[in-house]
Structure formats: C-alpha cells, structure tokens
Amino acid sequence: MGEAEKKQDLNDEKIHGRTSKKNQGLSALEPPPPGQWQLLYWPAFNSEGKLCAGAGRGEYLRVLFEEAGVPYEEVNAHLSDYFWTKLELQPEHFPVLAPPAIRKDNFALSQTPVCAKYLATQFGLYPEDPLDAAKAEQTVYTVHEYIAEGVAAYHPVKASMSYVDQKEEAKPYIEAFKRERVRLIN
C-alpha cells in the first residue's frame, strides 16, 4: 500500500468515525463470487466488537436478506476506493455512488429505498396489489425521509463528521427535531 492509500485509509477512519477494517472482511475491490449477493456497507461493528454507525441504512437491506432466507456476504473493506476512486470496478454505464449498495454478478444498485424495493420484489416480499404496494412504498420513503432529517439534526456542521465533534452545534437542531418531528410519532 502506497503512502497516498495509507493517508486515505486514515482519512476514511476520521471521516466515518470508526476503526478501519480495511484488511478485515471482504474487499469491495474484488468481484463477487458468481451468483452471490453482497451488501456493501460500513462495518456494523468496530474492531472491538462494539456497534458503530455502520448498522444504519444497511440494516434495512440485511433484514430483507434474512427475512427471505437468501444468503449474502457483508463487504466492508475498501469501500471508499470502490465508490469514489476506482469507478472502473463498477458495472459499466451505471455507477453506484455511495453505500449501502447491493451487488451480484455484474449488477450493482445503491440508494436504500431502491435496493429495498428491488430485493423485496426479487425475494417475493413485495406486495402484488397496487394499493398495498403504494402503501409499502409510502412507508419506506417516510422512514428514510425521517432518518435523513434526524441525521441532519445530529450532524449540522458536516454529515461525515462525528456527532461527538459537533455536539454543541447540534443541540438547537436536535431540540427542533424533537419538538417538530418526534412529537408526530408519539
């Protein structure tokens, strides 16, 4: 690994607020085994085995794989390279822009709600009735909109910066979120 790659690894650790698992687990730089589903997302647990921010949006996709009983592999090494610097490794003519993403053979897809709908359809979990399907989609998009608003409240300075490093700046945004949005679900 060259000096630039080492520097990027350290930067990734600072940006994503987690211990690097660059050499632990499967690498996004390697193609998936034939016919094998993969979930590309930050590790759900850090090197000490503690839950970290990685459970987030990838968890919705994990639940679909588990519920359907479909085997999949977690890929959490070299994600920055795959998504942002080595685009030639992605399927031709349709790049995926950020984790979480799913891939199988020469197919890859990102954006959690899109991936969730695709997997649910593939695994027979998506409603066939158009009205039920519309209600399911409404629920999915509402959940993801709500999450985005919550993340913005806890990360008002910069989304990729740790909450701990912007805790003071976040206080008024968190209070506004609780006052204006959380009350709607209580």
Short mmCIF file of N, CA and C in Angstrom, two decimals:
data_model
loop_
_atom_site.label_atom_id
_atom_site.label_comp_id
_atom_site.label_asym_id
_atom_site.label_seq_id
_atom_site.Cartn_x
_atom_site.Cartn_y
_atom_site.Cartn_z
N MET A 1 0.84 -1.17 0.00
CA MET A 1 0.00 0.00 0.00
C MET A 1 0.89 1.23 0.00
N GLY A 2 0.64 2.16 -0.92
CA GLY A 2 1.44 3.37 -1.03
C GLY A 2 1.07 4.39 0.03
N GLU A 3 1.88 5.45 0.11
CA GLU A 3 1.64 6.49 1.11
C GLU A 3 0.29 7.16 0.92
N ALA A 4 -0.10 7.41 -0.34
CA ALA A 4 -1.39 8.06 -0.60
C ALA A 4 -2.54 7.19 -0.12
N GLU A 5 -2.44 5.85 -0.33
CA GLU A 5 -3.51 4.95 0.12
C GLU A 5 -3.57 4.90 1.64
N LYS A 6 -2.40 4.89 2.31
CA LYS A 6 -2.38 4.89 3.76
C LYS A 6 -3.02 6.16 4.31
N LYS A 7 -2.71 7.30 3.66
CA LYS A 7 -3.27 8.57 4.08
C LYS A 7 -4.80 8.56 3.90
N GLN A 8 -5.27 7.99 2.78
CA GLN A 8 -6.72 7.89 2.54
C GLN A 8 -7.38 7.00 3.58
N ASP A 9 -6.72 5.88 3.94
CA ASP A 9 -7.27 4.99 4.97
C ASP A 9 -7.46 5.75 6.28
N LEU A 10 -6.45 6.53 6.70
CA LEU A 10 -6.55 7.29 7.93
C LEU A 10 -7.65 8.34 7.83
N ASN A 11 -7.76 8.97 6.66
CA ASN A 11 -8.81 9.96 6.44
C ASN A 11 -10.19 9.30 6.52
N ASP A 12 -10.34 8.12 5.93
CA ASP A 12 -11.61 7.39 6.00
C ASP A 12 -12.00 7.13 7.45
N GLU A 13 -11.01 6.75 8.27
CA GLU A 13 -11.30 6.47 9.67
C GLU A 13 -11.82 7.72 10.36
N LYS A 14 -11.19 8.88 10.09
CA LYS A 14 -11.62 10.13 10.71
C LYS A 14 -12.99 10.55 10.20
N ILE A 15 -13.20 10.46 8.90
CA ILE A 15 -14.47 10.89 8.31
C ILE A 15 -15.62 10.05 8.81
N HIS A 16 -15.46 8.76 8.84
CA HIS A 16 -16.57 7.88 9.17
C HIS A 16 -16.64 7.52 10.65
N GLY A 17 -15.70 8.04 11.46
CA GLY A 17 -15.78 7.88 12.90
C GLY A 17 -15.73 6.44 13.38
N ARG A 18 -15.02 5.60 12.70
CA ARG A 18 -14.95 4.20 13.10
C ARG A 18 -13.55 3.68 12.85
N THR A 19 -13.25 2.60 13.49
CA THR A 19 -11.97 1.95 13.30
C THR A 19 -11.95 1.30 11.92
N SER A 20 -10.87 1.49 11.22
CA SER A 20 -10.78 0.94 9.87
C SER A 20 -10.76 -0.58 9.91
N LYS A 21 -11.45 -1.19 8.96
CA LYS A 21 -11.42 -2.64 8.81
C LYS A 21 -10.92 -2.95 7.40
N LYS A 22 -9.99 -2.14 6.92
CA LYS A 22 -9.52 -2.26 5.54
C LYS A 22 -9.06 -3.68 5.22
N ASN A 23 -8.40 -4.33 6.14
CA ASN A 23 -7.87 -5.65 5.85
C ASN A 23 -8.63 -6.74 6.59
N GLN A 24 -9.82 -6.41 7.06
CA GLN A 24 -10.67 -7.39 7.71
C GLN A 24 -11.94 -7.51 6.89
N GLY A 25 -12.40 -8.69 6.67
CA GLY A 25 -13.62 -8.86 5.89
C GLY A 25 -13.35 -8.83 4.40
N LEU A 26 -14.42 -8.88 3.63
CA LEU A 26 -14.31 -8.93 2.17
C LEU A 26 -14.06 -7.55 1.59
N SER A 27 -13.33 -7.52 0.49
CA SER A 27 -12.97 -6.27 -0.15
C SER A 27 -13.92 -5.95 -1.30
N ALA A 28 -14.33 -4.69 -1.36
CA ALA A 28 -15.18 -4.22 -2.46
C ALA A 28 -14.42 -4.20 -3.78
N LEU A 29 -13.09 -4.30 -3.71
CA LEU A 29 -12.28 -4.27 -4.94
C LEU A 29 -12.28 -5.61 -5.66
N GLU A 30 -12.71 -6.65 -4.98
CA GLU A 30 -12.81 -7.98 -5.58
C GLU A 30 -14.22 -8.20 -6.09
N PRO A 31 -14.38 -8.78 -7.28
CA PRO A 31 -15.74 -9.04 -7.78
C PRO A 31 -16.43 -10.09 -6.92
N PRO A 32 -17.76 -10.04 -6.88
CA PRO A 32 -18.47 -11.05 -6.08
C PRO A 32 -18.34 -12.42 -6.71
N PRO A 33 -18.37 -13.47 -5.91
CA PRO A 33 -18.39 -14.82 -6.48
C PRO A 33 -19.64 -14.98 -7.35
N PRO A 34 -19.58 -15.79 -8.40
CA PRO A 34 -20.75 -15.96 -9.28
C PRO A 34 -22.01 -16.34 -8.50
N GLY A 35 -23.09 -15.60 -8.75
CA GLY A 35 -24.38 -15.89 -8.15
C GLY A 35 -24.54 -15.49 -6.70
N GLN A 36 -23.54 -14.85 -6.10
CA GLN A 36 -23.56 -14.50 -4.68
C GLN A 36 -23.99 -13.04 -4.48
N TRP A 37 -25.01 -12.84 -3.65
CA TRP A 37 -25.39 -11.48 -3.28
C TRP A 37 -24.37 -10.92 -2.30
N GLN A 38 -24.10 -9.63 -2.41
CA GLN A 38 -23.24 -8.95 -1.46
C GLN A 38 -23.88 -7.63 -1.04
N LEU A 39 -23.69 -7.29 0.23
CA LEU A 39 -24.10 -6.00 0.76
C LEU A 39 -22.84 -5.21 1.04
N LEU A 40 -22.69 -4.07 0.38
CA LEU A 40 -21.53 -3.21 0.57
C LEU A 40 -21.93 -2.08 1.51
N TYR A 41 -21.35 -2.10 2.71
CA TYR A 41 -21.68 -1.07 3.69
C TYR A 41 -20.59 -1.02 4.74
N TRP A 42 -20.55 0.10 5.45
CA TRP A 42 -19.59 0.25 6.53
C TRP A 42 -19.82 -0.87 7.54
N PRO A 43 -18.78 -1.31 8.21
CA PRO A 43 -18.95 -2.40 9.17
C PRO A 43 -19.92 -2.00 10.29
N ALA A 44 -20.77 -2.92 10.67
CA ALA A 44 -21.73 -2.65 11.75
C ALA A 44 -21.04 -2.66 13.11
N PHE A 45 -19.89 -3.31 13.20
CA PHE A 45 -19.16 -3.39 14.46
C PHE A 45 -17.73 -2.95 14.25
N ASN A 46 -17.16 -2.25 15.24
CA ASN A 46 -15.77 -1.83 15.13
C ASN A 46 -14.84 -2.97 15.53
N SER A 47 -13.55 -2.69 15.54
CA SER A 47 -12.57 -3.74 15.81
C SER A 47 -12.67 -4.32 17.22
N GLU A 48 -13.33 -3.58 18.14
CA GLU A 48 -13.54 -4.11 19.50
C GLU A 48 -14.86 -4.87 19.61
N GLY A 49 -15.59 -5.00 18.51
CA GLY A 49 -16.86 -5.70 18.52
C GLY A 49 -18.04 -4.87 18.99
N LYS A 50 -17.84 -3.55 19.14
CA LYS A 50 -18.92 -2.67 19.58
C LYS A 50 -19.68 -2.14 18.37
N LEU A 51 -21.01 -2.02 18.54
CA LEU A 51 -21.85 -1.50 17.48
C LEU A 51 -21.41 -0.08 17.16
N CYS A 52 -21.26 0.22 15.88
CA CYS A 52 -20.90 1.58 15.47
C CYS A 52 -21.93 2.07 14.46
N ALA A 53 -21.69 3.19 13.86
CA ALA A 53 -22.67 3.82 12.97
C ALA A 53 -23.02 2.96 11.76
N GLY A 54 -22.24 1.95 11.48
CA GLY A 54 -22.45 1.15 10.28
C GLY A 54 -23.75 0.38 10.22
N ALA A 55 -24.44 0.20 11.34
CA ALA A 55 -25.70 -0.55 11.28
C ALA A 55 -26.74 0.19 10.45
N GLY A 56 -26.78 1.48 10.53
CA GLY A 56 -27.65 2.39 9.82
C GLY A 56 -28.48 1.88 8.66
N ARG A 57 -28.34 2.53 7.53
CA ARG A 57 -29.17 2.25 6.36
C ARG A 57 -28.96 0.86 5.80
N GLY A 58 -27.81 0.28 6.02
CA GLY A 58 -27.57 -1.08 5.55
C GLY A 58 -28.42 -2.11 6.27
N GLU A 59 -28.87 -1.76 7.46
CA GLU A 59 -29.65 -2.71 8.26
C GLU A 59 -30.97 -3.08 7.58
N TYR A 60 -31.58 -2.14 6.88
CA TYR A 60 -32.84 -2.43 6.17
C TYR A 60 -32.63 -3.53 5.13
N LEU A 61 -31.49 -3.49 4.47
CA LEU A 61 -31.21 -4.48 3.44
C LEU A 61 -30.84 -5.82 4.07
N ARG A 62 -30.10 -5.79 5.18
CA ARG A 62 -29.80 -7.03 5.90
C ARG A 62 -31.08 -7.75 6.30
N VAL A 63 -32.05 -6.99 6.79
CA VAL A 63 -33.32 -7.58 7.24
C VAL A 63 -34.02 -8.28 6.06
N LEU A 64 -33.99 -7.68 4.89
CA LEU A 64 -34.63 -8.32 3.73
C LEU A 64 -33.95 -9.63 3.36
N PHE A 65 -32.61 -9.65 3.34
CA PHE A 65 -31.90 -10.90 3.06
C PHE A 65 -32.26 -11.96 4.10
N GLU A 66 -32.24 -11.57 5.37
CA GLU A 66 -32.52 -12.51 6.45
C GLU A 66 -33.96 -13.01 6.39
N GLU A 67 -34.90 -12.10 6.22
CA GLU A 67 -36.32 -12.47 6.19
C GLU A 67 -36.61 -13.44 5.05
N ALA A 68 -35.96 -13.21 3.90
CA ALA A 68 -36.19 -14.06 2.73
C ALA A 68 -35.36 -15.35 2.79
N GLY A 69 -34.42 -15.43 3.73
CA GLY A 69 -33.55 -16.61 3.82
C GLY A 69 -32.58 -16.71 2.66
N VAL A 70 -32.20 -15.56 2.12
CA VAL A 70 -31.29 -15.52 0.97
C VAL A 70 -29.87 -15.24 1.48
N PRO A 71 -28.93 -16.13 1.18
CA PRO A 71 -27.55 -15.91 1.64
C PRO A 71 -26.93 -14.67 0.99
N TYR A 72 -26.12 -13.98 1.76
CA TYR A 72 -25.42 -12.79 1.27
C TYR A 72 -24.12 -12.65 2.05
N GLU A 73 -23.23 -11.89 1.49
CA GLU A 73 -21.95 -11.60 2.15
C GLU A 73 -21.88 -10.12 2.48
N GLU A 74 -21.28 -9.82 3.62
CA GLU A 74 -21.01 -8.44 4.01
C GLU A 74 -19.66 -8.04 3.40
N VAL A 75 -19.63 -6.94 2.72
CA VAL A 75 -18.39 -6.41 2.15
C VAL A 75 -18.16 -5.04 2.78
N ASN A 76 -17.07 -4.91 3.54
CA ASN A 76 -16.84 -3.63 4.21
C ASN A 76 -15.41 -3.11 4.13
N ALA A 77 -14.58 -3.75 3.36
CA ALA A 77 -13.21 -3.26 3.18
C ALA A 77 -13.09 -2.56 1.83
N HIS A 78 -12.31 -1.50 1.79
CA HIS A 78 -12.01 -0.74 0.58
C HIS A 78 -13.23 -0.10 -0.07
N LEU A 79 -14.19 0.28 0.73
CA LEU A 79 -15.41 0.89 0.19
C LEU A 79 -15.15 2.24 -0.46
N SER A 80 -14.32 3.07 0.16
CA SER A 80 -14.03 4.39 -0.42
C SER A 80 -13.44 4.25 -1.81
N ASP A 81 -12.53 3.29 -1.98
CA ASP A 81 -11.94 3.07 -3.30
C ASP A 81 -13.01 2.66 -4.31
N TYR A 82 -13.84 1.71 -3.95
CA TYR A 82 -14.85 1.20 -4.87
C TYR A 82 -15.83 2.29 -5.29
N PHE A 83 -16.32 3.06 -4.34
CA PHE A 83 -17.35 4.04 -4.65
C PHE A 83 -16.82 5.34 -5.24
N TRP A 84 -15.61 5.75 -4.87
CA TRP A 84 -15.20 7.10 -5.23
C TRP A 84 -13.90 7.23 -6.01
N THR A 85 -13.06 6.21 -6.05
CA THR A 85 -11.81 6.39 -6.79
C THR A 85 -11.56 5.36 -7.89
N LYS A 86 -12.12 4.19 -7.76
CA LYS A 86 -11.88 3.15 -8.77
C LYS A 86 -13.20 2.76 -9.44
N LEU A 87 -13.80 3.75 -10.07
CA LEU A 87 -15.12 3.56 -10.68
C LEU A 87 -15.12 2.52 -11.79
N GLU A 88 -13.95 2.25 -12.33
CA GLU A 88 -13.87 1.24 -13.39
C GLU A 88 -14.23 -0.16 -12.88
N LEU A 89 -14.26 -0.35 -11.58
CA LEU A 89 -14.63 -1.65 -11.00
C LEU A 89 -16.14 -1.84 -10.92
N GLN A 90 -16.88 -0.76 -11.12
CA GLN A 90 -18.34 -0.84 -11.04
C GLN A 90 -18.93 -1.28 -12.38
N PRO A 91 -20.17 -1.76 -12.37
CA PRO A 91 -20.81 -2.17 -13.63
C PRO A 91 -20.81 -1.03 -14.64
N GLU A 92 -20.57 -1.37 -15.87
CA GLU A 92 -20.45 -0.40 -16.95
C GLU A 92 -21.74 0.42 -17.12
N HIS A 93 -21.58 1.70 -17.33
CA HIS A 93 -22.65 2.64 -17.68
C HIS A 93 -23.64 2.96 -16.58
N PHE A 94 -23.46 2.44 -15.39
CA PHE A 94 -24.41 2.76 -14.34
C PHE A 94 -23.74 2.66 -12.98
N PRO A 95 -22.95 3.68 -12.61
CA PRO A 95 -22.22 3.60 -11.34
C PRO A 95 -23.13 3.70 -10.12
N VAL A 96 -22.71 3.09 -9.04
CA VAL A 96 -23.36 3.26 -7.75
C VAL A 96 -22.53 4.30 -7.01
N LEU A 97 -23.20 5.22 -6.34
CA LEU A 97 -22.50 6.39 -5.85
C LEU A 97 -22.09 6.36 -4.38
N ALA A 98 -22.76 5.54 -3.58
CA ALA A 98 -22.42 5.53 -2.15
C ALA A 98 -23.04 4.30 -1.49
N PRO A 99 -22.44 3.88 -0.37
CA PRO A 99 -23.04 2.77 0.37
C PRO A 99 -24.28 3.25 1.13
N PRO A 100 -25.20 2.34 1.43
CA PRO A 100 -25.15 0.93 1.13
C PRO A 100 -25.47 0.65 -0.34
N ALA A 101 -24.95 -0.46 -0.78
CA ALA A 101 -25.23 -0.94 -2.14
C ALA A 101 -25.32 -2.46 -2.09
N ILE A 102 -25.98 -2.99 -3.08
CA ILE A 102 -26.05 -4.45 -3.23
C ILE A 102 -25.44 -4.79 -4.57
N ARG A 103 -24.88 -5.98 -4.68
CA ARG A 103 -24.36 -6.42 -5.97
C ARG A 103 -24.40 -7.93 -6.07
N LYS A 104 -24.48 -8.37 -7.31
CA LYS A 104 -24.48 -9.79 -7.64
C LYS A 104 -24.04 -9.88 -9.09
N ASP A 105 -23.08 -10.74 -9.36
CA ASP A 105 -22.53 -10.87 -10.70
C ASP A 105 -22.13 -9.49 -11.23
N ASN A 106 -22.65 -9.05 -12.38
CA ASN A 106 -22.27 -7.75 -12.94
C ASN A 106 -23.37 -6.72 -12.71
N PHE A 107 -24.12 -6.87 -11.63
CA PHE A 107 -25.21 -5.96 -11.29
C PHE A 107 -24.89 -5.31 -9.95
N ALA A 108 -25.09 -4.00 -9.86
CA ALA A 108 -24.93 -3.28 -8.59
C ALA A 108 -25.99 -2.20 -8.53
N LEU A 109 -26.45 -1.90 -7.32
CA LEU A 109 -27.50 -0.91 -7.12
C LEU A 109 -27.27 -0.23 -5.79
N SER A 110 -27.52 1.07 -5.74
CA SER A 110 -27.42 1.80 -4.47
C SER A 110 -28.71 2.57 -4.22
N GLN A 111 -28.74 3.32 -3.13
CA GLN A 111 -29.89 4.05 -2.62
C GLN A 111 -30.80 3.07 -1.89
N THR A 112 -30.81 3.15 -0.59
CA THR A 112 -31.50 2.17 0.25
C THR A 112 -32.95 1.89 -0.15
N PRO A 113 -33.79 2.91 -0.38
CA PRO A 113 -35.18 2.58 -0.74
C PRO A 113 -35.28 1.82 -2.07
N VAL A 114 -34.43 2.17 -3.01
CA VAL A 114 -34.43 1.49 -4.31
C VAL A 114 -33.97 0.04 -4.15
N CYS A 115 -32.91 -0.14 -3.38
CA CYS A 115 -32.41 -1.50 -3.13
C CYS A 115 -33.45 -2.33 -2.38
N ALA A 116 -34.12 -1.72 -1.40
CA ALA A 116 -35.13 -2.45 -0.62
C ALA A 116 -36.27 -2.91 -1.51
N LYS A 117 -36.74 -2.04 -2.37
CA LYS A 117 -37.84 -2.42 -3.26
C LYS A 117 -37.39 -3.52 -4.23
N TYR A 118 -36.19 -3.37 -4.76
CA TYR A 118 -35.68 -4.36 -5.71
C TYR A 118 -35.57 -5.74 -5.04
N LEU A 119 -34.94 -5.77 -3.85
CA LEU A 119 -34.78 -7.05 -3.15
C LEU A 119 -36.13 -7.64 -2.76
N ALA A 120 -37.03 -6.81 -2.24
CA ALA A 120 -38.35 -7.31 -1.84
C ALA A 120 -39.07 -7.91 -3.04
N THR A 121 -38.94 -7.28 -4.20
CA THR A 121 -39.56 -7.81 -5.42
C THR A 121 -38.92 -9.13 -5.83
N GLN A 122 -37.60 -9.17 -5.81
CA GLN A 122 -36.86 -10.38 -6.19
C GLN A 122 -37.14 -11.55 -5.26
N PHE A 123 -37.34 -11.24 -3.97
CA PHE A 123 -37.50 -12.29 -2.96
C PHE A 123 -38.96 -12.62 -2.66
N GLY A 124 -39.89 -12.06 -3.41
CA GLY A 124 -41.30 -12.35 -3.20
C GLY A 124 -41.89 -11.71 -1.95
N LEU A 125 -41.28 -10.64 -1.47
CA LEU A 125 -41.76 -9.97 -0.26
C LEU A 125 -42.53 -8.69 -0.57
N TYR A 126 -42.55 -8.28 -1.81
CA TYR A 126 -43.20 -7.02 -2.19
C TYR A 126 -44.67 -7.27 -2.52
N PRO A 127 -45.58 -6.42 -2.06
CA PRO A 127 -47.00 -6.64 -2.32
C PRO A 127 -47.32 -6.65 -3.83
N GLU A 128 -48.17 -7.56 -4.22
CA GLU A 128 -48.60 -7.62 -5.62
C GLU A 128 -49.72 -6.64 -5.90
N ASP A 129 -50.60 -6.41 -4.93
CA ASP A 129 -51.71 -5.48 -5.10
C ASP A 129 -51.16 -4.05 -5.21
N PRO A 130 -51.55 -3.28 -6.24
CA PRO A 130 -51.02 -1.92 -6.43
C PRO A 130 -51.25 -1.00 -5.23
N LEU A 131 -52.41 -1.10 -4.58
CA LEU A 131 -52.67 -0.25 -3.42
C LEU A 131 -51.75 -0.62 -2.26
N ASP A 132 -51.61 -1.92 -2.00
CA ASP A 132 -50.70 -2.36 -0.93
C ASP A 132 -49.25 -1.97 -1.26
N ALA A 133 -48.88 -2.08 -2.53
CA ALA A 133 -47.53 -1.70 -2.95
C ALA A 133 -47.29 -0.21 -2.72
N ALA A 134 -48.28 0.62 -3.06
CA ALA A 134 -48.15 2.07 -2.86
C ALA A 134 -48.01 2.39 -1.37
N LYS A 135 -48.77 1.71 -0.53
CA LYS A 135 -48.66 1.94 0.92
C LYS A 135 -47.30 1.50 1.45
N ALA A 136 -46.80 0.38 0.93
CA ALA A 136 -45.47 -0.09 1.34
C ALA A 136 -44.41 0.93 0.95
N GLU A 137 -44.49 1.44 -0.28
CA GLU A 137 -43.51 2.44 -0.72
C GLU A 137 -43.61 3.72 0.10
N GLN A 138 -44.83 4.14 0.40
CA GLN A 138 -45.00 5.34 1.21
C GLN A 138 -44.31 5.16 2.56
N THR A 139 -44.49 4.00 3.17
CA THR A 139 -43.85 3.72 4.45
C THR A 139 -42.34 3.77 4.33
N VAL A 140 -41.80 3.13 3.31
CA VAL A 140 -40.34 3.10 3.11
C VAL A 140 -39.80 4.52 2.94
N TYR A 141 -40.41 5.31 2.09
CA TYR A 141 -39.91 6.66 1.86
C TYR A 141 -40.09 7.57 3.08
N THR A 142 -41.16 7.38 3.82
CA THR A 142 -41.34 8.16 5.05
C THR A 142 -40.24 7.84 6.06
N VAL A 143 -39.95 6.57 6.23
CA VAL A 143 -38.89 6.16 7.15
C VAL A 143 -37.56 6.77 6.74
N HIS A 144 -37.23 6.71 5.46
CA HIS A 144 -35.93 7.22 5.02
C HIS A 144 -35.87 8.75 5.06
N GLU A 145 -36.98 9.40 4.83
CA GLU A 145 -37.02 10.85 4.97
C GLU A 145 -36.81 11.25 6.43
N TYR A 146 -37.46 10.53 7.31
CA TYR A 146 -37.34 10.78 8.75
C TYR A 146 -35.90 10.58 9.22
N ILE A 147 -35.28 9.50 8.74
CA ILE A 147 -33.89 9.24 9.10
C ILE A 147 -32.99 10.37 8.61
N ALA A 148 -33.19 10.80 7.38
CA ALA A 148 -32.37 11.88 6.82
C ALA A 148 -32.49 13.15 7.66
N GLU A 149 -33.70 13.46 8.09
CA GLU A 149 -33.90 14.64 8.94
C GLU A 149 -33.21 14.47 10.29
N GLY A 150 -33.29 13.29 10.85
CA GLY A 150 -32.63 13.03 12.13
C GLY A 150 -31.12 13.13 12.01
N VAL A 151 -30.57 12.57 10.95
CA VAL A 151 -29.12 12.65 10.73
C VAL A 151 -28.70 14.10 10.59
N ALA A 152 -29.47 14.88 9.84
CA ALA A 152 -29.14 16.30 9.66
C ALA A 152 -29.15 17.04 11.00
N ALA A 153 -30.09 16.70 11.89
CA ALA A 153 -30.15 17.36 13.19
C ALA A 153 -28.92 17.04 14.03
N TYR A 154 -28.45 15.82 13.98
CA TYR A 154 -27.30 15.41 14.79
C TYR A 154 -25.96 15.71 14.13
N HIS A 155 -25.98 16.13 12.87
CA HIS A 155 -24.76 16.45 12.14
C HIS A 155 -24.91 17.76 11.38
N PRO A 156 -25.18 18.87 12.08
CA PRO A 156 -25.46 20.12 11.39
C PRO A 156 -24.24 20.77 10.73
N VAL A 157 -23.06 20.48 11.22
CA VAL A 157 -21.86 21.09 10.66
C VAL A 157 -21.46 20.37 9.37
N LYS A 158 -21.35 19.03 9.47
CA LYS A 158 -20.95 18.22 8.32
C LYS A 158 -21.42 16.79 8.55
N ALA A 159 -22.10 16.22 7.56
CA ALA A 159 -22.68 14.89 7.71
C ALA A 159 -21.64 13.81 7.97
N SER A 160 -20.45 13.95 7.41
CA SER A 160 -19.43 12.92 7.57
C SER A 160 -18.61 13.10 8.84
N MET A 161 -18.88 14.15 9.58
CA MET A 161 -18.16 14.42 10.83
C MET A 161 -18.88 13.72 11.98
N SER A 162 -18.13 13.22 12.92
CA SER A 162 -18.70 12.53 14.08
C SER A 162 -19.61 13.47 14.87
N TYR A 163 -20.71 12.92 15.37
CA TYR A 163 -21.62 13.69 16.22
C TYR A 163 -20.88 14.27 17.42
N VAL A 164 -19.97 13.50 18.00
CA VAL A 164 -19.22 13.94 19.18
C VAL A 164 -18.48 15.24 18.89
N ASP A 165 -17.99 15.40 17.66
CA ASP A 165 -17.23 16.59 17.29
C ASP A 165 -18.10 17.80 16.96
N GLN A 166 -19.42 17.64 16.95
CA GLN A 166 -20.30 18.76 16.65
C GLN A 166 -21.51 18.79 17.60
N LYS A 167 -21.29 18.20 18.76
CA LYS A 167 -22.36 18.05 19.75
C LYS A 167 -22.98 19.39 20.15
N GLU A 168 -22.15 20.38 20.43
CA GLU A 168 -22.66 21.68 20.86
C GLU A 168 -23.47 22.35 19.76
N GLU A 169 -22.95 22.32 18.54
CA GLU A 169 -23.66 22.93 17.41
C GLU A 169 -24.98 22.22 17.12
N ALA A 170 -25.06 20.93 17.46
CA ALA A 170 -26.25 20.13 17.17
C ALA A 170 -27.40 20.38 18.12
N LYS A 171 -27.12 20.86 19.32
CA LYS A 171 -28.16 20.99 20.35
C LYS A 171 -29.44 21.69 19.87
N PRO A 172 -29.36 22.88 19.25
CA PRO A 172 -30.62 23.52 18.83
C PRO A 172 -31.34 22.74 17.73
N TYR A 173 -30.60 22.08 16.87
CA TYR A 173 -31.21 21.30 15.79
C TYR A 173 -31.91 20.06 16.34
N ILE A 174 -31.28 19.44 17.32
CA ILE A 174 -31.89 18.26 17.95
C ILE A 174 -33.18 18.65 18.67
N GLU A 175 -33.15 19.76 19.39
CA GLU A 175 -34.35 20.23 20.08
C GLU A 175 -35.47 20.52 19.08
N ALA A 176 -35.13 21.16 17.97
CA ALA A 176 -36.14 21.47 16.94
C ALA A 176 -36.69 20.17 16.34
N PHE A 177 -35.82 19.20 16.10
CA PHE A 177 -36.25 17.92 15.53
C PHE A 177 -37.21 17.22 16.49
N LYS A 178 -36.85 17.20 17.76
CA LYS A 178 -37.71 16.56 18.76
C LYS A 178 -39.05 17.29 18.87
N ARG A 179 -39.01 18.62 18.86
CA ARG A 179 -40.22 19.43 19.01
C ARG A 179 -41.13 19.31 17.78
N GLU A 180 -40.54 19.34 16.59
CA GLU A 180 -41.34 19.41 15.37
C GLU A 180 -41.62 18.07 14.70
N ARG A 181 -40.77 17.07 14.91
CA ARG A 181 -40.93 15.81 14.19
C ARG A 181 -41.19 14.61 15.09
N VAL A 182 -40.44 14.47 16.17
CA VAL A 182 -40.59 13.30 17.04
C VAL A 182 -41.98 13.30 17.66
N ARG A 183 -42.52 14.45 17.96
CA ARG A 183 -43.85 14.52 18.57
C ARG A 183 -44.90 13.88 17.66
N LEU A 184 -44.66 13.83 16.37
CA LEU A 184 -45.64 13.28 15.42
C LEU A 184 -45.78 11.77 15.54
N ILE A 185 -44.77 11.10 16.12
CA ILE A 185 -44.85 9.63 16.23
C ILE A 185 -45.16 9.16 17.64
N ASN A 186 -45.24 10.07 18.57
CA ASN A 186 -45.55 9.69 19.96
C ASN A 186 -47.03 9.52 20.16
#
